[in-house]
mmCIF file of C-alpha atoms in Angstrom:
data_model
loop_
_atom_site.group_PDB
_atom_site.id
_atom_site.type_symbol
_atom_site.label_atom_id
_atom_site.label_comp_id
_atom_site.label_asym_id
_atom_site.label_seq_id
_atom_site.Cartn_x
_atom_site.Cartn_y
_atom_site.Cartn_z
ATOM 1 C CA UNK O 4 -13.070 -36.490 -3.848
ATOM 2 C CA UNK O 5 -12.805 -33.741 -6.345
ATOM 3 C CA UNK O 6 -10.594 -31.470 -4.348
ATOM 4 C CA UNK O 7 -8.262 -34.471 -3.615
ATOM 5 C CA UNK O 8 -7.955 -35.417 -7.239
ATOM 6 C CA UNK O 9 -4.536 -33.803 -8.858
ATOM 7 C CA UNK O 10 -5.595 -34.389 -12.451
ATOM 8 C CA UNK O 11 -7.952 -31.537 -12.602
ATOM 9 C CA UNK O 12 -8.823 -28.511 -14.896
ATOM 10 C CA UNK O 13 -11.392 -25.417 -14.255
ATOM 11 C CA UNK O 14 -12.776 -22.386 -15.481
ATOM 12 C CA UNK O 15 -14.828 -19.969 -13.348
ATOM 13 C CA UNK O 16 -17.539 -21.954 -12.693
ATOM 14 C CA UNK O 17 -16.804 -25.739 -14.078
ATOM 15 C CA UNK O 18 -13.924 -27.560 -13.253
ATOM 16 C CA UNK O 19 -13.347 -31.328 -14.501
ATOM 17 C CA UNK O 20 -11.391 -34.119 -12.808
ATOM 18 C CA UNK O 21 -10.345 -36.954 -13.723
ATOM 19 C CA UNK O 22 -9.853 -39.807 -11.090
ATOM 20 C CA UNK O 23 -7.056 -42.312 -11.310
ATOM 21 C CA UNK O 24 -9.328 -45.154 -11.883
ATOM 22 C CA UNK O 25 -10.999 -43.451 -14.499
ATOM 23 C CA UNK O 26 -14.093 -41.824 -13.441
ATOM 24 C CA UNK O 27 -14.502 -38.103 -15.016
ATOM 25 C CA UNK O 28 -15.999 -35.705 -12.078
ATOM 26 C CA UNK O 29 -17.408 -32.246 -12.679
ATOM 27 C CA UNK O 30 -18.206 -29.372 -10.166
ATOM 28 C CA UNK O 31 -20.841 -26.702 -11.448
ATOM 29 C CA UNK O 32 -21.065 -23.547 -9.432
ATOM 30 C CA UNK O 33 -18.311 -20.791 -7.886
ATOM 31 C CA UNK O 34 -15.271 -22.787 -6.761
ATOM 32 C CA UNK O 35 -13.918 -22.746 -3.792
ATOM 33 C CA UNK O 36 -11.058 -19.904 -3.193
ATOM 34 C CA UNK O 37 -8.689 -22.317 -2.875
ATOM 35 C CA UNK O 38 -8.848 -24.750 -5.576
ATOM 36 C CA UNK O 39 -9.886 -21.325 -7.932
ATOM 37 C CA UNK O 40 -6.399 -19.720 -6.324
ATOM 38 C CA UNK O 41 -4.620 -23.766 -7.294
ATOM 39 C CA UNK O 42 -5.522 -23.395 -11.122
ATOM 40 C CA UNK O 43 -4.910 -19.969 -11.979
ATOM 41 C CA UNK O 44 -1.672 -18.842 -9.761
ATOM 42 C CA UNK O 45 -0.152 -22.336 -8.546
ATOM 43 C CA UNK O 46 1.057 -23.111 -12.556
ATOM 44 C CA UNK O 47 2.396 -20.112 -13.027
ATOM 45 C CA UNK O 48 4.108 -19.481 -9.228
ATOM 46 C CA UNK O 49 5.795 -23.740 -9.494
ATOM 47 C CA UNK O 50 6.639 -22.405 -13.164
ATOM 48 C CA UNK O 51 8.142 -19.451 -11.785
ATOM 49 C CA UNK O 52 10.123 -21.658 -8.824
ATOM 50 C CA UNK O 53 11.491 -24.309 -10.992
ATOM 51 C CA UNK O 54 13.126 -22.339 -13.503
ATOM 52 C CA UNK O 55 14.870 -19.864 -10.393
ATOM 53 C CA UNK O 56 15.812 -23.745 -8.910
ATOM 54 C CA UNK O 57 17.614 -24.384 -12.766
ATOM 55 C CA UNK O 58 19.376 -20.998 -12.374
ATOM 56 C CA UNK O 59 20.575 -21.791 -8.903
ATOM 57 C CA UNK O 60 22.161 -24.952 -10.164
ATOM 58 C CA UNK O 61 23.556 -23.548 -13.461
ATOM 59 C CA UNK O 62 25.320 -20.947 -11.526
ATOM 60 C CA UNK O 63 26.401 -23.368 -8.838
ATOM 61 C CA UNK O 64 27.854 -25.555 -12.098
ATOM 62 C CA UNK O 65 29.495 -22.430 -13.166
ATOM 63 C CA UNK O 66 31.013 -21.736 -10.049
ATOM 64 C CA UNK O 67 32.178 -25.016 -9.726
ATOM 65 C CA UNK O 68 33.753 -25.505 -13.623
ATOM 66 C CA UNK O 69 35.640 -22.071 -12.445
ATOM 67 C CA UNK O 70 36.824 -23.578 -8.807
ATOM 68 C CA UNK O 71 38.850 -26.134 -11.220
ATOM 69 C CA UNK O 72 40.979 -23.921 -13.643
ATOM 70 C CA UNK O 73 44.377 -22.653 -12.528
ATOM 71 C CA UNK O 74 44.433 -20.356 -9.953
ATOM 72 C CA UNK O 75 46.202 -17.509 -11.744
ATOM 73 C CA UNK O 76 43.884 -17.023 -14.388
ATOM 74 C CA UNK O 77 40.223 -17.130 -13.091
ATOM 75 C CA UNK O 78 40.853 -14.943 -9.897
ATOM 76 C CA UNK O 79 40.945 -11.498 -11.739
ATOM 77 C CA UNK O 80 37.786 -12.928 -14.662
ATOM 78 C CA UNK O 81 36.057 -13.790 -11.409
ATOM 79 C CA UNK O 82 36.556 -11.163 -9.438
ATOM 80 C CA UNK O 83 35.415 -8.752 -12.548
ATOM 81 C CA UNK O 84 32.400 -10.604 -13.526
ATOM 82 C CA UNK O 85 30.951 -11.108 -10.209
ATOM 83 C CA UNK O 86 31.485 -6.900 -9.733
ATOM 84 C CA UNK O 87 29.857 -6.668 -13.360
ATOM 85 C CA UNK O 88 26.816 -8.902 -12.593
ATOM 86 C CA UNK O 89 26.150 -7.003 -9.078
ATOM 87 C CA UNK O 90 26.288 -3.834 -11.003
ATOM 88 C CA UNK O 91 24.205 -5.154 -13.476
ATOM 89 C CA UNK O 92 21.493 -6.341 -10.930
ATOM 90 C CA UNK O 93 21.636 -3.404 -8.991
ATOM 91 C CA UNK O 94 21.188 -0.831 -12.271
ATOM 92 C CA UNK O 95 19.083 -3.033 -14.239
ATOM 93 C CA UNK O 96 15.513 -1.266 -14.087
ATOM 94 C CA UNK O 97 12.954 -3.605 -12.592
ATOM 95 C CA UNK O 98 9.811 -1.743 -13.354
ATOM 96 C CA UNK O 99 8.609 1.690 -14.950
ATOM 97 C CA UNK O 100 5.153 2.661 -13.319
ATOM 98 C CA UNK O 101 3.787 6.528 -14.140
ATOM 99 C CA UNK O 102 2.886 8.067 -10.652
ATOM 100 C CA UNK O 103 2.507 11.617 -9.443
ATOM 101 C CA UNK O 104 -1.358 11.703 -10.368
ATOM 102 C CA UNK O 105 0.089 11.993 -14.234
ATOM 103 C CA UNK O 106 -2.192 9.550 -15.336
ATOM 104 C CA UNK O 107 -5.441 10.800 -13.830
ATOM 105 C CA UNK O 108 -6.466 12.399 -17.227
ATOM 106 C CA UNK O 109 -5.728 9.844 -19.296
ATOM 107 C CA UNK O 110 -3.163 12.240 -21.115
ATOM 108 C CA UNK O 111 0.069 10.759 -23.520
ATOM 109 C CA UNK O 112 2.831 9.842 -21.339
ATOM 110 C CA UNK O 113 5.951 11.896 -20.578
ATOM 111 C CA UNK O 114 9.119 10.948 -19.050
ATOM 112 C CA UNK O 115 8.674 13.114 -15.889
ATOM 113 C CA UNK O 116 5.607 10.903 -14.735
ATOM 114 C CA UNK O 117 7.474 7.947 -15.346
ATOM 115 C CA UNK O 118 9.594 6.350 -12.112
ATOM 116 C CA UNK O 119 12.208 4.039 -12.638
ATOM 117 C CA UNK O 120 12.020 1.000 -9.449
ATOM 118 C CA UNK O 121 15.462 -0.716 -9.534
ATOM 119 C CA UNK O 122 17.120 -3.368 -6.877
ATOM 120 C CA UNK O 123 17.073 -0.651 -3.868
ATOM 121 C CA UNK O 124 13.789 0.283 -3.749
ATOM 122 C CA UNK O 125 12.402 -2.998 -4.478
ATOM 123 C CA UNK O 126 14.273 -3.861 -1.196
ATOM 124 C CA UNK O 127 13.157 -0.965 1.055
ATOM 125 C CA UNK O 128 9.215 -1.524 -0.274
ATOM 126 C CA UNK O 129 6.194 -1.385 2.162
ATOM 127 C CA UNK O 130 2.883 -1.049 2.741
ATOM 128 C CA UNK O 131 1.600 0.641 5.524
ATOM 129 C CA UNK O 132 -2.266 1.708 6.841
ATOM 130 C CA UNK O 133 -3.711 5.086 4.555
ATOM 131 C CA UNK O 134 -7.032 6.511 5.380
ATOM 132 C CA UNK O 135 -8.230 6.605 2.008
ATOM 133 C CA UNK O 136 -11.035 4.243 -0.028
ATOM 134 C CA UNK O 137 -7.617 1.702 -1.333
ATOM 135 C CA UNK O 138 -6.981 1.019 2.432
ATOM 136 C CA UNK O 139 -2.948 0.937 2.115
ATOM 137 C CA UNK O 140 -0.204 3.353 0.939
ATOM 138 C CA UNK O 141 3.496 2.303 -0.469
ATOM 139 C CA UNK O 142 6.606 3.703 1.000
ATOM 140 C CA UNK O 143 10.188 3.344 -0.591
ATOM 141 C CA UNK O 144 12.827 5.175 1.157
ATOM 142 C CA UNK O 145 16.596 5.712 1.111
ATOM 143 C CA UNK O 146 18.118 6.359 4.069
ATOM 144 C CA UNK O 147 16.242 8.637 5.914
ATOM 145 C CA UNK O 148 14.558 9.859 2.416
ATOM 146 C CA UNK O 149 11.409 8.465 1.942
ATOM 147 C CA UNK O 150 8.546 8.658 -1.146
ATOM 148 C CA UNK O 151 4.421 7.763 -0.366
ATOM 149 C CA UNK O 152 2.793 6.778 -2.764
ATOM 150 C CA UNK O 153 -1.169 6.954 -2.363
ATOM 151 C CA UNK O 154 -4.450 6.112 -4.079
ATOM 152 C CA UNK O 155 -3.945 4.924 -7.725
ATOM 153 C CA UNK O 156 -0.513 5.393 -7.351
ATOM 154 C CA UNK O 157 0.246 3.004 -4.731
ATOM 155 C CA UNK O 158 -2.370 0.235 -6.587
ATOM 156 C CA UNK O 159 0.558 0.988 -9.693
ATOM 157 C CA UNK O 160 3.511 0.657 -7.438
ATOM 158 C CA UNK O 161 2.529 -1.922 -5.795
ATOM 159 C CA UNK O 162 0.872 -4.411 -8.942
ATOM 160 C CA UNK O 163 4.068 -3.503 -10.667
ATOM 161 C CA UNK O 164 6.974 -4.594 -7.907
ATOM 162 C CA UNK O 165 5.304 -7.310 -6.042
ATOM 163 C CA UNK O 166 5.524 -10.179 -8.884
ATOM 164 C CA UNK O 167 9.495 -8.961 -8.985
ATOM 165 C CA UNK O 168 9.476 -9.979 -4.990
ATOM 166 C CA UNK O 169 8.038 -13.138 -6.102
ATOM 167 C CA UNK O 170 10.152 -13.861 -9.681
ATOM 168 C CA UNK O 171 11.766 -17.012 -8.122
ATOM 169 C CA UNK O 172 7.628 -18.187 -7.838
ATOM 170 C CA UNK O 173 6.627 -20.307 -4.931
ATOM 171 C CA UNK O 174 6.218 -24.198 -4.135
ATOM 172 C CA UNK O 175 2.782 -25.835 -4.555
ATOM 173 C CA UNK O 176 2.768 -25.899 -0.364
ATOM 174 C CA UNK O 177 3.641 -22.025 -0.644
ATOM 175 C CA UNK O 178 0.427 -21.788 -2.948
ATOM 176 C CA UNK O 179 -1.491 -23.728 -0.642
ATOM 177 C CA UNK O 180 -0.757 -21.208 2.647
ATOM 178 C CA UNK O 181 -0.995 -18.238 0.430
ATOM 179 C CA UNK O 182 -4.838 -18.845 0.128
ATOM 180 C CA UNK O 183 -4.928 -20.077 3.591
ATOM 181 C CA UNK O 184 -3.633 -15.892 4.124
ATOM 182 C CA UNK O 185 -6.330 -14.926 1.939
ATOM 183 C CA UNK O 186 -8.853 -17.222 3.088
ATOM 184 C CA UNK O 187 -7.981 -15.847 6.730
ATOM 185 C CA UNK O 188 -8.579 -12.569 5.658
ATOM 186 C CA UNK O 189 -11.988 -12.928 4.372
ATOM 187 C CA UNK O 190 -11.069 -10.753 1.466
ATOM 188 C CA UNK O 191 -8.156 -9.958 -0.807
ATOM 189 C CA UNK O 192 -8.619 -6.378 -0.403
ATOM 190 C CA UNK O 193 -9.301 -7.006 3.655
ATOM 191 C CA UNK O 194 -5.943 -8.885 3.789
ATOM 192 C CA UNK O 195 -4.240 -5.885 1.647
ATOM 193 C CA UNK O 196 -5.120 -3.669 4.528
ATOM 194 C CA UNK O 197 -4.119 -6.377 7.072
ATOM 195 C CA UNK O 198 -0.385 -6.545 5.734
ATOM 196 C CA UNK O 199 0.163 -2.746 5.705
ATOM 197 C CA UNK O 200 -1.426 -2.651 9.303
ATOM 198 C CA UNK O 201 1.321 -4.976 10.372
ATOM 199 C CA UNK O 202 4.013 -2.676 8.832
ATOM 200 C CA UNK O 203 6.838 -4.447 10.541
ATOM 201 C CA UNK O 204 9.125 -4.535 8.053
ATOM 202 C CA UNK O 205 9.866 -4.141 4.451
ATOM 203 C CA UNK O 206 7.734 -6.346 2.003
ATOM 204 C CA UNK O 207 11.059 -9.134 0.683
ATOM 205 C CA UNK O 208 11.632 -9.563 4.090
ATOM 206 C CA UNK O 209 8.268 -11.374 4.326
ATOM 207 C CA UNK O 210 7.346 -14.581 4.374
ATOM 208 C CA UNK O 211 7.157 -16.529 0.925
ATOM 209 C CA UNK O 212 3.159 -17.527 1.304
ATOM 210 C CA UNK O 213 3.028 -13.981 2.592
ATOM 211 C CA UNK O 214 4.364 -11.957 -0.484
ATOM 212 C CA UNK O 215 2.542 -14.543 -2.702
ATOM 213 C CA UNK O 216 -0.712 -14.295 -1.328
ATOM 214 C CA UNK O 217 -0.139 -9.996 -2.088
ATOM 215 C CA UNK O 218 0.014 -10.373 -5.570
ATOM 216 C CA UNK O 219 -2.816 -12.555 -5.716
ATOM 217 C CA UNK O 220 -4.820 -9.861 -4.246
ATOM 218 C CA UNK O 221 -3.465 -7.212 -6.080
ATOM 219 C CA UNK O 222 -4.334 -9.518 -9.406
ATOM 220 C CA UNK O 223 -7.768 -10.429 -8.598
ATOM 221 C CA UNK O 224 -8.489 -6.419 -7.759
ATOM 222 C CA UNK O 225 -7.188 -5.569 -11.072
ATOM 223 C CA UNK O 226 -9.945 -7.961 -12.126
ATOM 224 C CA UNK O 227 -13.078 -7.455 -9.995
ATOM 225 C CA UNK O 228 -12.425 -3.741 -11.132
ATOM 226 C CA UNK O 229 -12.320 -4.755 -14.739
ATOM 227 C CA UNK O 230 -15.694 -7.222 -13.955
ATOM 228 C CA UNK O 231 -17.435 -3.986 -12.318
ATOM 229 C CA UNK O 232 -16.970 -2.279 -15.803
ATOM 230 C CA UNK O 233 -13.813 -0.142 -15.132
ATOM 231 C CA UNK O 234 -12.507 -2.118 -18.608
ATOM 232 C CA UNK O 235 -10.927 1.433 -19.429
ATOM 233 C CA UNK O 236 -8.690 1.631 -16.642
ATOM 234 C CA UNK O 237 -6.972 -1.685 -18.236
ATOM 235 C CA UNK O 238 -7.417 -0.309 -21.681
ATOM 236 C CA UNK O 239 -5.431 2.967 -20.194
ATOM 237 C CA UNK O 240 -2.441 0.563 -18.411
ATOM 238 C CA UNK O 241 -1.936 -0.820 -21.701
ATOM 239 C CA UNK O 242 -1.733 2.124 -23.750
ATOM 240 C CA UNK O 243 0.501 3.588 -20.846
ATOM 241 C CA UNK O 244 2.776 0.431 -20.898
ATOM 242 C CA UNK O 245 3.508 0.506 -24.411
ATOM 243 C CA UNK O 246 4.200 5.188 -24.708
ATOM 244 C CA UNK O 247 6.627 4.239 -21.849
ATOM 245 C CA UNK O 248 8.535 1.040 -23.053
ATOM 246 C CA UNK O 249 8.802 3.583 -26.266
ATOM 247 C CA UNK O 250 11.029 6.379 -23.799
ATOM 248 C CA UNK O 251 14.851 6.168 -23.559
ATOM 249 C CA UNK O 252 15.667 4.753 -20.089
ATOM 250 C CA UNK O 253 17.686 7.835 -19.993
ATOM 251 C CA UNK O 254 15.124 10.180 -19.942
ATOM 252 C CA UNK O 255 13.152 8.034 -17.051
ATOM 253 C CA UNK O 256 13.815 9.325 -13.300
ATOM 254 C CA UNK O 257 15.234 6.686 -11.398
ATOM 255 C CA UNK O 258 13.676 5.750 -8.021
ATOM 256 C CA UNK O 259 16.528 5.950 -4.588
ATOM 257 C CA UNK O 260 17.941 9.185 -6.471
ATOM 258 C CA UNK O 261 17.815 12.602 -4.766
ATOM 259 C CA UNK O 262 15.533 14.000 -7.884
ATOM 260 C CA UNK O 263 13.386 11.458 -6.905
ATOM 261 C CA UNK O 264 12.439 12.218 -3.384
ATOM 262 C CA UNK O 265 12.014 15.833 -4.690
ATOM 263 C CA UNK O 266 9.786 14.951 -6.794
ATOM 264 C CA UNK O 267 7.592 12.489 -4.393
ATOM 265 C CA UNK O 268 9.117 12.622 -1.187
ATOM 266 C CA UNK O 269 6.886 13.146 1.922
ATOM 267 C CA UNK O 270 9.098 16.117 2.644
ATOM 268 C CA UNK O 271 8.303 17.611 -1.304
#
C-alpha cells in the first residue's frame, strides 16, 4: 500500500505517506531502490521534462506568429536567426571539466588542464570497457581523431556531460525503467560497466531510461565515495569549479579542435 500511494515523502531511511482516505503510513528501514530512485531523481528529471515541453511549444508559437507576417519581410530575419541560434548552440560551451591528471595534486587550476565540451563532442560521447579499478573509459572523437579519457578523468567527463544528454529530463515512466536498468544491473557501478561493454553507439543515441539511469549512477558514486569518507574529493570539485568559472573562455581549450587531440588524443 505504501509503494502505491502517490502522496508520499522520504528521507534515507523514513518515508511518510499519506493515503487518500486519510490514513498517515510510515516505512522505517533502507528503502527500496526504486521508490529511493522516485523521490530524489523523478522531481527533478519531470522538472527537467516539463519545462523542455514549454520550450517546445514557445518555439512552435514563435514559429507560427512568424508563418503569418508578410512574406517579404520575415524570410531574411528568419533565415538569420535560425543560422545565429545554430551557431549559438553549436559554440555555446556545455561544460568545463580539468582532465589530463592536472588535478591529481590538488594544485590551483590553470587553463591548460581545463577542456572545453561543446555540442560536437557531447554528440560523439561514449563509454566503452577499461581495465582499470572505475570499470569504463570515455571516448570523444572527431572524425577519425579521437581523445580517452581514463580513471578520474573519465568519472569528470562523464558526471559533467551526462545531465547535458538528459537537460530535457525524463517522464515519470522514464524514471520508473531507469531503476528497472539499475535494478537489472545489481549495481550502479555494475551497470556503468554494462553500458560501456555494449559500446554500440554513442551515448545521445541511447535510449531515454538508458541515459537517465547513467547519471543516476554516476550521482549516487559521487555519493557512496563522499559516505566512505573521500569528503575531500568533493571539497576539491568545488574549489576546482569555482578557479575555472573565474578563467576567460578564451583561454580554455576547446574539445573537437586539433589542439585538443594533441593534447589527449590516443595518438598523443
Amino acid at each position: 500500500m505504501f509503494r502505491e500511494t502517490p502522496l508520499r515523502s522520504s528521507t534515507e531511511n523514513i518515508g511518510i505517506a499519506r493515503h487518500r482516505e486519510g490514513l498517515d503510513l510510515v516505512r522505517i528501514g533502507k528503502p527500496p531502490r526504486g521508490e529511493f530512485a522516485a523521490w530524489r531523481y523523478g522531481d527533478q528529471f519531470r522538472s527537467r521534462y516539463r519545462l523542455a515541453a514549454l520550450g517546445g511549444v514557445g518555439s512552435l508559437g514563435f514559429g507560427l506568429a512568424i508563418a503569418t507576417l508578410p512574406i517579404a519581410f520575415p524570410t531574411g530575419l528568419a533565415m538569420a536567426g535560425s543560422w545565429a541560434w545554430i551557431a549559438w548552440s553549436r559554440l555555446r560551451p556545455l561544460a568545463k571539466v580539468r582532465v589530463g591528471g592536472g588535478g591529481s595534486d590538488g594544485g590551483p587550476v590553470i587553463p591548460e588542464d581545463v577542456a572545453v565540451f561543446r555540442l560536437g563532442a557531447l554528440r560523439s560521447m561514449r563509454l566503452l570497457p577499461d581495465e582499470d579499478e572505475l570499470g569504463f573509459l570515455v571516448e570523444v572523437k572527431k572524425g577519425i581523431r579521437k581523445a580517452a579519457f581514463r580513471g578520474e578523468d573519465a568519472r569528470r567527463v562523464a558526471a559533467a556531460l551526462v545531465p547535458r544528454l538528459n537537460r530535457e529530463g525524463g517522464s515519470r515512466r522514464s524514471v520508473q525503467r531507469a531503476v528497472k536498468e539499475i535494478e537489472a544491473a545489481g549495481h550502479p557501478n555494475r551497470f556503468l560497466t554494462e553500458v560501456a561493454s555494449r559500446a554500440s553507439s554513442s551515448l545521445g543515441r541511447m535510449p531515454v531510461p538508458v541515459r537517465l539511469a547513467l547519471e543516476m549512477s554516476l550521482h549516487e558514486e559521487q555519493e557512496r565515495r563522499s559516505i566512505e569518507g573521500e569528503l575531500w574529493i568533493l571539497e576539491r570539485a568545488w574549489r576546482e569549479a569555482e578557479e575555472i568559472a573565474a578563467i576567460a573562455d578564451s583561454l580554455l581549450l576547446p574539445a573537437n579542435t586539433d589542439a585538443f587531440f594533441d593534447r589527449h588524443g590516443d595518438d598523443r
